[in-house]
Coordinates of C-alpha atoms in Angstrom, one line a residue:
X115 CA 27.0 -27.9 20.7
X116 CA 29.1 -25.2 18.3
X117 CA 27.7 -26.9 15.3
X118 CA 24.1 -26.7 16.9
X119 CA 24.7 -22.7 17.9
X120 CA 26.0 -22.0 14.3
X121 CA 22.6 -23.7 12.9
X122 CA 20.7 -21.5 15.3
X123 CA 22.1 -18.2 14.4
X124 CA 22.0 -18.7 10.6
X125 CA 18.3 -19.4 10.8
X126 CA 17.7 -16.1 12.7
X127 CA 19.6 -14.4 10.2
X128 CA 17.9 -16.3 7.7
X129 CA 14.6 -15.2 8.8
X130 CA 15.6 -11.0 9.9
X131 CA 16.6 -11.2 6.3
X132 CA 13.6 -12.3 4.7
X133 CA 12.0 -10.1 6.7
X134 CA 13.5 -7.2 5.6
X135 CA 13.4 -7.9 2.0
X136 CA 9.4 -9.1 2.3
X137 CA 9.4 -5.7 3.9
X138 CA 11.0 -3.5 1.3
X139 CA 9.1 -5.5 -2.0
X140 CA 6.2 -4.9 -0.1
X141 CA 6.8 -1.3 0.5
X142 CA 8.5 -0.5 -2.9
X143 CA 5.2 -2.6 -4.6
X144 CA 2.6 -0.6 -2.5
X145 CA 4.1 2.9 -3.1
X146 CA 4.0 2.0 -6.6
X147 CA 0.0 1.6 -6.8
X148 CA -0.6 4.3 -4.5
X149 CA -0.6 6.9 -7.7
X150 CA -2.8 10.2 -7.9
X151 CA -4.4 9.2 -11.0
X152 CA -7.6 7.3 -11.1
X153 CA -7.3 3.5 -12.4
X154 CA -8.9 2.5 -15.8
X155 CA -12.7 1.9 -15.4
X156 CA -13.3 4.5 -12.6
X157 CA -15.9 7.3 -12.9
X158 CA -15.9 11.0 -11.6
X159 CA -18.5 11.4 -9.0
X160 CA -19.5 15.0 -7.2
X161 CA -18.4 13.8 -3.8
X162 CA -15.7 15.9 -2.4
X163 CA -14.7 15.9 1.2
X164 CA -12.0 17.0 3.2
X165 CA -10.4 14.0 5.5
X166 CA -10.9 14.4 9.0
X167 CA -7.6 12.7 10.4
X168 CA -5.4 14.9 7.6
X169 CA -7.1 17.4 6.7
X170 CA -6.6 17.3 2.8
X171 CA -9.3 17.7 0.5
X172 CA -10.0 14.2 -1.7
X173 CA -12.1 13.6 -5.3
X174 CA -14.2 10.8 -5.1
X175 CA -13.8 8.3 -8.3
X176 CA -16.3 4.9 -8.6
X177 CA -15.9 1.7 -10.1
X178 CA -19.5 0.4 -11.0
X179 CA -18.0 -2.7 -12.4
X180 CA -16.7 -3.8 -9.1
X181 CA -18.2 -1.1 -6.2
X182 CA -14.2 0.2 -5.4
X183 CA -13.5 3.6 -4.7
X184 CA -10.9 5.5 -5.4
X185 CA -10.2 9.0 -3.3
X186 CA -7.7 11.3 -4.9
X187 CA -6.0 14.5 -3.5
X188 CA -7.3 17.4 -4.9
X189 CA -5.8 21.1 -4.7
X190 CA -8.2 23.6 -2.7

């Protein structure tokens, strides 16, 4: 029964740690692409809005290769 309990436990550890460190990469790895600066291939368009849940006023940029868009922060 001990050696059984033992097994138990280090599994839950096993898996609270990997789900901390999954968490962190994927934290660290999406702050990282979440840059002000428009990615390589996007275009400038004239649509400016403000966001309605923040409140801060966002450049549009375009992709016409792939359709993505790309909404950066802008300084009133």
């Amino acid at each position: 029964m001990p050696y059984f309990l033992s097994v138990y436990f280090a599994i839950q550890l096993l898996i609270v740690i990997l789900a901390v460190v999954g968490t962190l990469w994927y934290r660290r790895n999406r702050l990282a692409q979440r840059s002000n600066q428009p990615p390589r291939g996007f275009q400038l368009t004239d649509e400016i809005f403000i966001d309605p849940t923040t409140g801060i006023k966002q450049q549009v940029w375009f992709n016409p290769r792939t359709g993505d868009r790309f909404y950066q922060t802008i300084d009133s």
